[in-house]
Short mmCIF file of the C-alpha atoms (twelve columns), coordinates in Angstrom:
data_MODEL
# 
_entry.id   MODEL 
# 
loop_
_atom_site.group_PDB 
_atom_site.id 
_atom_site.type_symbol 
_atom_site.label_atom_id 
_atom_site.label_alt_id 
_atom_site.label_comp_id 
_atom_site.label_asym_id 
_atom_site.label_seq_id 
_atom_site.Cartn_x 
_atom_site.Cartn_y 
_atom_site.Cartn_z 
_atom_site.pdbx_PDB_model_num 
ATOM 1   C CA . MET A 1   -0.937  -45.860 8.476   1 
ATOM 2   C CA . HIS A 2   2.241   -45.130 6.491   1 
ATOM 3   C CA . ARG A 3   4.972   -43.534 8.626   1 
ATOM 4   C CA . LYS A 4   5.099   -40.315 6.564   1 
ATOM 5   C CA . ALA A 5   1.326   -39.964 6.542   1 
ATOM 6   C CA . LEU A 6   1.164   -40.557 10.311  1 
ATOM 7   C CA . LEU A 7   3.766   -37.910 11.038  1 
ATOM 8   C CA . ALA A 8   2.057   -35.463 8.689   1 
ATOM 9   C CA . THR A 9   -1.223  -36.073 10.539  1 
ATOM 10  C CA . LEU A 10  0.430   -35.461 13.907  1 
ATOM 11  C CA . LEU A 11  1.949   -32.239 12.647  1 
ATOM 12  C CA . ALA A 12  -1.420  -31.116 11.299  1 
ATOM 13  C CA . LEU A 13  -3.068  -31.874 14.652  1 
ATOM 14  C CA . ALA A 14  -0.368  -29.919 16.441  1 
ATOM 15  C CA . SER A 15  -0.928  -26.951 14.133  1 
ATOM 16  C CA . VAL A 16  -4.558  -26.638 15.308  1 
ATOM 17  C CA . GLY A 17  -3.743  -27.125 18.979  1 
ATOM 18  C CA . LEU A 18  -5.148  -30.656 19.427  1 
ATOM 19  C CA . LEU A 19  -1.892  -31.900 20.921  1 
ATOM 20  C CA . ALA A 20  -1.680  -29.097 23.502  1 
ATOM 21  C CA . GLN A 21  0.928   -27.237 21.449  1 
ATOM 22  C CA . PRO A 22  1.518   -23.467 21.669  1 
ATOM 23  C CA . ALA A 23  0.124   -21.111 19.010  1 
ATOM 24  C CA . ALA A 24  0.164   -22.605 15.518  1 
ATOM 25  C CA . ALA A 25  3.486   -22.216 13.750  1 
ATOM 26  C CA . ASN A 26  5.330   -23.470 10.704  1 
ATOM 27  C CA . SER A 27  6.978   -26.843 11.309  1 
ATOM 28  C CA . VAL A 28  9.349   -29.236 9.537   1 
ATOM 29  C CA . SER A 29  10.893  -32.619 10.391  1 
ATOM 30  C CA . PHE A 30  12.750  -35.511 8.769   1 
ATOM 31  C CA . THR A 31  11.082  -38.926 8.546   1 
ATOM 32  C CA . ASP A 32  13.767  -40.792 6.622   1 
ATOM 33  C CA . VAL A 33  17.299  -40.027 5.414   1 
ATOM 34  C CA . THR A 34  19.141  -42.579 3.248   1 
ATOM 35  C CA . LEU A 35  22.823  -41.992 2.492   1 
ATOM 36  C CA . SER A 36  24.634  -43.219 -0.639  1 
ATOM 37  C CA . GLY A 37  28.201  -41.914 -0.825  1 
ATOM 38  C CA . ASN A 38  27.983  -38.130 -0.520  1 
ATOM 39  C CA . THR A 39  24.328  -38.019 -1.593  1 
ATOM 40  C CA . ALA A 40  21.288  -38.288 0.656   1 
ATOM 41  C CA . THR A 41  17.686  -39.092 -0.213  1 
ATOM 42  C CA . VAL A 42  15.536  -37.171 2.224   1 
ATOM 43  C CA . GLU A 43  11.897  -37.572 3.213   1 
ATOM 44  C CA . GLY A 44  10.085  -35.405 5.723   1 
ATOM 45  C CA . ALA A 45  6.928   -33.648 6.814   1 
ATOM 46  C CA . TYR A 46  5.898   -30.009 7.009   1 
ATOM 47  C CA . ALA A 47  2.978   -27.859 8.147   1 
ATOM 48  C CA . PHE A 48  2.075   -24.295 7.182   1 
ATOM 49  C CA . PRO A 49  -0.848  -23.010 9.276   1 
ATOM 50  C CA . ALA A 50  -2.884  -20.271 7.646   1 
ATOM 51  C CA . ILE A 51  -1.671  -16.729 8.284   1 
ATOM 52  C CA . ALA A 52  -4.620  -14.953 9.890   1 
ATOM 53  C CA . THR A 53  -3.127  -11.554 10.725  1 
ATOM 54  C CA . ALA A 54  -0.804  -9.156  8.947   1 
ATOM 55  C CA . GLN A 55  2.835   -9.856  9.806   1 
ATOM 56  C CA . ASP A 56  5.300   -7.073  10.592  1 
ATOM 57  C CA . VAL A 57  8.338   -7.332  8.289   1 
ATOM 58  C CA . GLY A 58  10.526  -5.471  10.779  1 
ATOM 59  C CA . GLY A 59  13.393  -3.216  9.743   1 
ATOM 60  C CA . LEU A 60  14.716  0.106   11.035  1 
ATOM 61  C CA . ASN A 61  12.272  3.019   11.033  1 
ATOM 62  C CA . THR A 62  13.801  6.436   10.357  1 
ATOM 63  C CA . ASN A 63  11.363  9.145   11.403  1 
ATOM 64  C CA . PHE A 64  10.659  12.374  9.558   1 
ATOM 65  C CA . ALA A 65  12.600  15.230  11.119  1 
ATOM 66  C CA . VAL A 66  9.567   17.200  12.371  1 
ATOM 67  C CA . HIS A 67  7.364   14.719  14.239  1 
ATOM 68  C CA . ASP A 68  4.285   16.914  14.730  1 
ATOM 69  C CA . VAL A 69  4.178   17.783  11.030  1 
ATOM 70  C CA . ALA A 70  4.488   14.110  10.068  1 
ATOM 71  C CA . VAL A 71  1.664   13.074  12.400  1 
ATOM 72  C CA . ALA A 72  -0.676  15.796  11.156  1 
ATOM 73  C CA . ALA A 73  -0.055  14.917  7.496   1 
ATOM 74  C CA . GLY A 74  -0.331  11.146  7.888   1 
ATOM 75  C CA . VAL A 75  3.373   10.576  7.274   1 
ATOM 76  C CA . ASP A 76  4.343   9.164   10.686  1 
ATOM 77  C CA . LEU A 77  4.993   5.565   9.616   1 
ATOM 78  C CA . THR A 78  5.005   2.970   12.403  1 
ATOM 79  C CA . ALA A 79  5.152   -0.423  10.630  1 
ATOM 80  C CA . GLY A 80  5.064   -2.244  7.307   1 
ATOM 81  C CA . LYS A 81  3.034   -5.466  7.250   1 
ATOM 82  C CA . ILE A 82  1.978   -8.159  4.750   1 
ATOM 83  C CA . ILE A 83  -0.916  -10.638 4.814   1 
ATOM 84  C CA . PRO A 84  -1.993  -13.213 2.206   1 
ATOM 85  C CA . ILE A 85  -5.337  -12.634 0.483   1 
ATOM 86  C CA . ASN A 86  -7.208  -14.716 -2.050  1 
ATOM 87  C CA . GLY A 87  -4.998  -14.704 -5.132  1 
ATOM 88  C CA . GLY A 88  -2.227  -12.451 -3.867  1 
ATOM 89  C CA . LEU A 89  -0.840  -10.367 -1.013  1 
ATOM 90  C CA . ARG A 90  -2.000  -7.266  0.849   1 
ATOM 91  C CA . PHE A 91  0.629   -4.697  1.821   1 
ATOM 92  C CA . VAL A 92  -0.133  -2.465  4.801   1 
ATOM 93  C CA . TRP A 93  1.470   0.810   5.863   1 
ATOM 94  C CA . GLU A 94  0.541   1.509   9.488   1 
ATOM 95  C CA . ILE A 95  0.755   5.130   10.614  1 
ATOM 96  C CA . SER A 96  0.070   6.960   13.854  1 
ATOM 97  C CA . ASN A 97  -2.607  9.195   12.294  1 
ATOM 98  C CA . MET A 98  -4.585  9.139   9.049   1 
ATOM 99  C CA . PRO A 99  -6.130  12.531  8.224   1 
ATOM 100 C CA . ALA A 100 -9.417  12.601  6.339   1 
ATOM 101 C CA . GLU A 101 -7.821  14.775  3.681   1 
ATOM 102 C CA . VAL A 102 -4.298  15.664  2.657   1 
ATOM 103 C CA . PRO A 103 -3.003  18.433  0.391   1 
ATOM 104 C CA . PRO A 104 -3.479  17.437  -3.273  1 
ATOM 105 C CA . GLU A 105 -0.492  15.414  -4.522  1 
ATOM 106 C CA . GLY A 106 1.239   16.071  -1.206  1 
ATOM 107 C CA . VAL A 107 1.640   12.621  0.416   1 
ATOM 108 C CA . ARG A 108 2.444   9.201   -0.971  1 
ATOM 109 C CA . TYR A 109 3.231   5.733   0.353   1 
ATOM 110 C CA . THR A 110 5.689   3.411   -1.400  1 
ATOM 111 C CA . TRP A 111 7.092   -0.090  -0.955  1 
ATOM 112 C CA . ALA A 112 10.138  -1.085  -3.026  1 
ATOM 113 C CA . LEU A 113 11.029  -4.759  -3.342  1 
ATOM 114 C CA . LYS A 114 12.561  -7.325  -5.646  1 
ATOM 115 C CA . ILE A 115 11.820  -10.862 -6.819  1 
ATOM 116 C CA . GLY A 116 15.146  -12.359 -7.817  1 
ATOM 117 C CA . ASN A 117 16.761  -9.520  -9.770  1 
ATOM 118 C CA . THR A 118 13.510  -7.853  -10.852 1 
ATOM 119 C CA . GLN A 119 12.519  -4.702  -8.992  1 
ATOM 120 C CA . TYR A 120 9.001   -3.464  -8.277  1 
ATOM 121 C CA . GLN A 121 7.519   -0.578  -6.347  1 
ATOM 122 C CA . LEU A 122 4.023   -0.192  -4.924  1 
ATOM 123 C CA . GLN A 123 2.772   3.383   -4.705  1 
ATOM 124 C CA . ALA A 124 -0.385  4.691   -3.036  1 
ATOM 125 C CA . LYS A 125 -1.639  8.279   -3.391  1 
ATOM 126 C CA . ARG A 126 -5.036  9.895   -3.080  1 
ATOM 127 C CA . THR A 127 -4.360  11.810  -6.305  1 
ATOM 128 C CA . ASN A 128 -1.406  11.569  -8.666  1 
ATOM 129 C CA . LEU A 129 -1.491  13.939  -11.626 1 
ATOM 130 C CA . ALA A 130 1.563   16.091  -10.872 1 
ATOM 131 C CA . SER A 131 3.879   13.097  -11.192 1 
ATOM 132 C CA . THR A 132 6.480   11.748  -13.568 1 
ATOM 133 C CA . THR A 133 4.404   8.574   -14.096 1 
ATOM 134 C CA . THR A 134 1.549   10.687  -15.484 1 
ATOM 135 C CA . THR A 135 3.542   11.190  -18.688 1 
ATOM 136 C CA . GLU A 136 3.706   7.407   -19.185 1 
ATOM 137 C CA . ASP A 137 -0.037  6.824   -18.839 1 
ATOM 138 C CA . PRO A 138 -1.834  10.191  -19.099 1 
ATOM 139 C CA . VAL A 139 -5.176  8.693   -20.149 1 
ATOM 140 C CA . GLY A 140 -5.166  6.165   -17.329 1 
ATOM 141 C CA . HIS A 141 -4.364  8.817   -14.743 1 
ATOM 142 C CA . VAL A 142 -7.183  11.062  -15.963 1 
ATOM 143 C CA . GLN A 143 -9.592  8.110   -15.968 1 
ATOM 144 C CA . GLN A 144 -8.672  7.310   -12.365 1 
ATOM 145 C CA . LEU A 145 -9.452  10.871  -11.371 1 
ATOM 146 C CA . ALA A 146 -12.708 10.971  -13.350 1 
ATOM 147 C CA . ALA A 147 -13.847 7.750   -11.654 1 
ATOM 148 C CA . GLN A 148 -13.004 9.295   -8.268  1 
ATOM 149 C CA . LYS A 149 -10.600 6.471   -7.544  1 
ATOM 150 C CA . ASN A 150 -7.493  6.707   -5.441  1 
ATOM 151 C CA . PHE A 151 -4.192  6.032   -7.171  1 
ATOM 152 C CA . PHE A 152 -2.751  2.616   -6.313  1 
ATOM 153 C CA . GLN A 153 0.028   1.759   -8.741  1 
ATOM 154 C CA . LEU A 154 2.367   -1.118  -9.457  1 
ATOM 155 C CA . ARG A 155 5.605   0.248   -10.844 1 
ATOM 156 C CA . GLY A 156 8.686   -1.474  -12.242 1 
ATOM 157 C CA . ALA A 157 11.816  -1.109  -14.389 1 
ATOM 158 C CA . CYS A 158 13.226  1.097   -11.617 1 
ATOM 159 C CA . GLN A 159 16.189  3.300   -12.486 1 
ATOM 160 C CA . THR A 160 18.610  5.485   -10.553 1 
ATOM 161 C CA . SER A 161 18.116  8.165   -13.217 1 
ATOM 162 C CA . TYR A 162 14.423  8.010   -14.009 1 
ATOM 163 C CA . GLN A 163 13.550  9.382   -17.483 1 
ATOM 164 C CA . GLY A 164 16.925  11.091  -17.616 1 
ATOM 165 C CA . THR A 165 16.346  13.047  -14.405 1 
ATOM 166 C CA . PRO A 166 18.782  13.071  -11.459 1 
ATOM 167 C CA . ALA A 167 16.116  11.340  -9.311  1 
ATOM 168 C CA . ALA A 168 15.508  7.601   -8.873  1 
ATOM 169 C CA . GLY A 169 12.130  6.261   -9.963  1 
ATOM 170 C CA . CYS A 170 10.077  3.419   -11.461 1 
ATOM 171 C CA . TYR A 171 7.756   3.149   -14.471 1 
ATOM 172 C CA . HIS A 172 3.995   2.632   -14.254 1 
ATOM 173 C CA . LEU A 173 2.918   -0.973  -14.922 1 
ATOM 174 C CA . ALA A 174 -0.672  -1.405  -13.703 1 
ATOM 175 C CA . TRP A 175 -3.445  -0.064  -11.476 1 
ATOM 176 C CA . LEU A 176 -4.199  -2.011  -8.304  1 
ATOM 177 C CA . ASN A 177 -6.853  -1.863  -5.576  1 
ATOM 178 C CA . GLY A 178 -6.357  -0.480  -2.105  1 
ATOM 179 C CA . SER A 179 -7.799  1.676   0.649   1 
ATOM 180 C CA . PHE A 180 -7.065  4.600   2.934   1 
ATOM 181 C CA . ASP A 181 -8.427  3.542   6.333   1 
ATOM 182 C CA . ILE A 182 -8.879  6.680   8.432   1 
ATOM 183 C CA . ALA A 183 -10.225 4.926   11.540  1 
ATOM 184 C CA . GLY A 184 -7.712  2.083   11.309  1 
ATOM 185 C CA . LYS A 185 -4.787  4.464   10.657  1 
ATOM 186 C CA . LYS A 186 -3.401  2.508   7.751   1 
ATOM 187 C CA . VAL A 187 -3.031  2.326   3.994   1 
ATOM 188 C CA . SER A 188 -3.608  -1.045  2.310   1 
ATOM 189 C CA . MET A 189 -2.783  -2.166  -1.207  1 
ATOM 190 C CA . ASP A 190 -3.598  -5.512  -2.849  1 
ATOM 191 C CA . TRP A 191 -1.162  -7.045  -5.330  1 
ATOM 192 C CA . PRO A 192 -2.631  -10.053 -7.192  1 
ATOM 193 C CA . TYR A 193 -0.448  -12.809 -8.587  1 
ATOM 194 C CA . ASN A 194 0.180   -12.674 -12.353 1 
ATOM 195 C CA . THR A 195 -0.831  -9.002  -12.496 1 
ATOM 196 C CA . LYS A 196 -1.991  -7.708  -15.874 1 
ATOM 197 C CA . ASP A 197 -2.337  -4.163  -17.150 1 
ATOM 198 C CA . GLN A 198 -5.459  -2.476  -18.546 1 
ATOM 199 C CA . ILE A 199 -5.226  -4.283  -21.884 1 
ATOM 200 C CA . GLY A 200 -4.466  -7.722  -20.466 1 
ATOM 201 C CA . ARG A 201 -0.691  -7.838  -20.758 1 
ATOM 202 C CA . LEU A 202 1.159   -9.745  -18.030 1 
ATOM 203 C CA . VAL A 203 3.356   -7.161  -16.295 1 
ATOM 204 C CA . ALA A 204 4.611   -9.075  -13.251 1 
ATOM 205 C CA . PRO A 205 5.079   -12.673 -14.466 1 
ATOM 206 C CA . ASP A 206 7.436   -13.577 -11.632 1 
ATOM 207 C CA . PHE A 207 5.011   -12.602 -8.860  1 
ATOM 208 C CA . VAL A 208 3.489   -16.037 -8.215  1 
ATOM 209 C CA . PRO A 209 2.804   -18.142 -5.103  1 
ATOM 210 C CA . GLY A 210 5.994   -19.356 -3.446  1 
ATOM 211 C CA . VAL A 211 8.320   -16.510 -4.423  1 
ATOM 212 C CA . VAL A 212 10.455  -14.634 -1.918  1 
ATOM 213 C CA . LEU A 213 10.113  -10.853 -1.675  1 
ATOM 214 C CA . GLU A 214 13.263  -8.976  -0.671  1 
ATOM 215 C CA . GLU A 215 14.116  -5.385  0.105   1 
ATOM 216 C CA . VAL A 216 15.404  -3.025  -2.551  1 
ATOM 217 C CA . LEU A 217 16.087  0.690   -2.174  1 
ATOM 218 C CA . VAL A 218 14.688  3.418   -4.415  1 
ATOM 219 C CA . ALA A 219 16.026  6.873   -3.575  1 
ATOM 220 C CA . SER A 220 17.812  5.250   -0.584  1 
ATOM 221 C CA . SER A 221 14.611  3.962   1.039   1 
ATOM 222 C CA . SER A 222 12.259  0.981   0.780   1 
ATOM 223 C CA . ILE A 223 8.989   1.248   2.767   1 
ATOM 224 C CA . THR A 224 8.066   4.924   2.910   1 
ATOM 225 C CA . SER A 225 5.470   7.508   3.754   1 
ATOM 226 C CA . ASN A 226 6.568   10.887  2.500   1 
ATOM 227 C CA . PHE A 227 5.817   14.374  1.320   1 
ATOM 228 C CA . GLN A 228 5.976   14.469  -2.466  1 
ATOM 229 C CA . VAL A 229 5.406   16.792  -5.355  1 
ATOM 230 C CA . VAL A 230 6.741   14.971  -8.446  1 
ATOM 231 C CA . VAL A 231 9.698   13.419  -6.552  1 
ATOM 232 C CA . SER A 232 10.705  12.690  -2.966  1 
ATOM 233 C CA . ASN A 233 13.773  11.524  -1.055  1 
ATOM 234 C CA . THR A 234 14.897  10.544  2.443   1 
ATOM 235 C CA . THR A 235 14.801  14.148  3.677   1 
ATOM 236 C CA . THR A 236 11.061  14.311  2.950   1 
ATOM 237 C CA . SER A 237 10.260  10.806  4.210   1 
ATOM 238 C CA . ASP A 238 9.538   8.610   7.178   1 
ATOM 239 C CA . TYR A 239 10.920  5.250   6.009   1 
ATOM 240 C CA . ILE A 240 11.768  1.668   6.951   1 
ATOM 241 C CA . ASN A 241 14.892  -0.029  5.619   1 
ATOM 242 C CA . GLY A 242 16.372  -3.417  6.449   1 
ATOM 243 C CA . TRP A 243 13.093  -5.364  6.513   1 
ATOM 244 C CA . GLU A 244 13.303  -9.138  6.379   1 
ATOM 245 C CA . PRO A 245 12.459  -11.283 3.313   1 
ATOM 246 C CA . TYR A 246 8.856   -12.449 2.981   1 
ATOM 247 C CA . PHE A 247 7.870   -15.902 1.655   1 
ATOM 248 C CA . ALA A 248 4.700   -15.591 -0.440  1 
ATOM 249 C CA . GLY A 249 3.505   -19.140 0.233   1 
ATOM 250 C CA . GLY A 250 4.983   -22.145 2.015   1 
ATOM 251 C CA . ARG A 251 8.417   -23.341 1.001   1 
ATOM 252 C CA . VAL A 252 10.709  -26.059 2.383   1 
ATOM 253 C CA . GLN A 253 14.405  -25.671 1.633   1 
ATOM 254 C CA . LEU A 254 17.398  -27.891 2.385   1 
ATOM 255 C CA . GLY A 255 21.059  -27.115 2.918   1 
ATOM 256 C CA . ILE A 256 24.281  -28.722 4.109   1 
ATOM 257 C CA . GLY A 257 26.565  -27.645 6.937   1 
ATOM 258 C CA . ASN A 258 28.609  -28.825 9.879   1 
ATOM 259 C CA . HIS A 259 26.823  -30.189 12.933  1 
ATOM 260 C CA . THR A 260 28.174  -27.232 14.894  1 
ATOM 261 C CA . SER A 261 26.572  -24.748 12.471  1 
ATOM 262 C CA . GLY A 262 23.541  -22.667 13.351  1 
ATOM 263 C CA . PRO A 263 20.565  -23.174 10.995  1 
ATOM 264 C CA . GLU A 264 20.168  -19.472 10.199  1 
ATOM 265 C CA . GLY A 265 23.612  -19.289 8.594   1 
ATOM 266 C CA . ILE A 266 23.156  -22.216 6.194   1 
ATOM 267 C CA . SER A 267 22.841  -21.689 2.435   1 
ATOM 268 C CA . TYR A 268 19.481  -23.197 1.459   1 
ATOM 269 C CA . GLY A 269 18.492  -24.016 -2.091  1 
ATOM 270 C CA . ALA A 270 18.289  -27.742 -2.873  1 
ATOM 271 C CA . PRO A 271 15.102  -28.539 -4.885  1 
ATOM 272 C CA . VAL A 272 12.343  -29.969 -2.682  1 
ATOM 273 C CA . THR A 273 9.079   -31.568 -3.806  1 
ATOM 274 C CA . LEU A 274 6.146   -30.661 -1.562  1 
ATOM 275 C CA . ASN A 275 3.362   -33.251 -1.561  1 
ATOM 276 C CA . ALA A 276 -0.280  -32.465 -0.860  1 
ATOM 277 C CA . ASP A 277 -0.350  -34.812 2.147   1 
ATOM 278 C CA . GLY A 278 2.119   -32.663 4.090   1 
ATOM 279 C CA . THR A 279 5.244   -34.633 3.196   1 
ATOM 280 C CA . PHE A 280 8.274   -33.709 1.107   1 
ATOM 281 C CA . ASP A 281 11.024  -35.457 -0.864  1 
ATOM 282 C CA . ALA A 282 14.476  -34.297 -1.935  1 
ATOM 283 C CA . THR A 283 17.906  -35.463 -3.037  1 
ATOM 284 C CA . LEU A 284 20.907  -33.647 -1.628  1 
ATOM 285 C CA . SER A 285 24.541  -34.014 -2.765  1 
ATOM 286 C CA . GLY A 286 27.803  -32.649 -1.419  1 
ATOM 287 C CA . LEU A 287 27.986  -34.225 2.027   1 
ATOM 288 C CA . SER A 288 31.439  -34.789 3.488   1 
ATOM 289 C CA . GLY A 289 33.296  -35.199 6.750   1 
ATOM 290 C CA . SER A 290 33.088  -31.490 7.444   1 
ATOM 291 C CA . ALA A 291 29.726  -30.912 5.718   1 
ATOM 292 C CA . ASN A 292 28.127  -33.721 7.686   1 
ATOM 293 C CA . THR A 293 24.658  -32.412 8.548   1 
ATOM 294 C CA . ILE A 294 21.446  -31.825 6.595   1 
ATOM 295 C CA . PHE A 295 19.427  -28.761 7.550   1 
ATOM 296 C CA . ALA A 296 15.800  -28.037 6.634   1 
ATOM 297 C CA . ARG A 297 13.960  -24.721 6.726   1 
ATOM 298 C CA . ALA A 298 10.178  -24.285 6.374   1 
ATOM 299 C CA . CYS A 299 9.031   -20.716 5.735   1 
ATOM 300 C CA . ASN A 300 5.665   -19.140 5.056   1 
ATOM 301 C CA . GLY A 301 5.405   -15.402 5.626   1 
ATOM 302 C CA . THR A 302 8.170   -13.478 7.372   1 
ATOM 303 C CA . THR A 303 11.586  -15.030 7.919   1 
ATOM 304 C CA . ALA A 304 11.072  -14.703 11.670  1 
ATOM 305 C CA . THR A 305 8.411   -17.438 11.481  1 
ATOM 306 C CA . CYS A 306 10.630  -20.002 9.680   1 
ATOM 307 C CA . ALA A 307 10.953  -23.409 11.354  1 
ATOM 308 C CA . TYR A 308 14.225  -25.384 11.306  1 
ATOM 309 C CA . THR A 309 15.454  -28.900 11.861  1 
ATOM 310 C CA . SER A 310 18.713  -30.777 11.204  1 
ATOM 311 C CA . GLN A 311 20.141  -34.280 11.140  1 
ATOM 312 C CA . ARG A 312 23.776  -35.336 11.253  1 
ATOM 313 C CA . VAL A 313 24.375  -38.058 8.668   1 
ATOM 314 C CA . ILE A 314 28.161  -38.533 8.515   1 
ATOM 315 C CA . ILE A 315 30.124  -39.329 11.688  1 
# 
């Protein structure tokens, strides 16, 4: 068996526990590194076990000022999680209590993020007619209500002064699917790749497998559960800021550093070709006496689950 294929097979066996490994995790290794001047040709192997449970993206949770009120209204946010689904991602707001009913228009859940420099915001509400986005899509909002559907929205083109108001906000792009799980104490929202609006226009062309989702703040917060009539802010919210980037699909990245460097501080970005057999290929330039080590990072899901390896190539 070819060396790369053999190593890929061993890594795959390890990922399902057949080599007495711990719980399945992302993995990456080098199988061959050939140096020519300051350029290296790199071959390696990777494994991305399936993500079976929603992963907590972490961050700092700032609680609403009056805890009992937040719990009773379903605003006491405890975690923000993401899990892959067929054709996209599911975003989950976990809360300490989910009431069967809330005051009309009174509570919403949002998740602000960016892909590259493009900002998006997910918003979940049981009803949403007394809102600034209603003016952008009045017919769609009325149709949602008439169909007795909850209001799960993808929003974009976020601005610090939304529609000329002093409040930050984002524009309505498309309706999504989701659920309010009373027994499970959570709100879920599904965002499919290549999302289109009601008339078939592509509204999120950069949301595709393999992208990295990063935090962005709207009204000084990112993942929120809050009291809202038209607008909201941090004084009306329970919110999580500082959550870690999320890799929407497996990605191997390479970088260069000194052999004394830690892998988390390396700048990764060299193009890597992932092969279907669990191997990868890349060419990396810029090695030197001080930048003498190649680092590899394999990520799928939260940054906390990334796997690292390195190899010193210049003595």
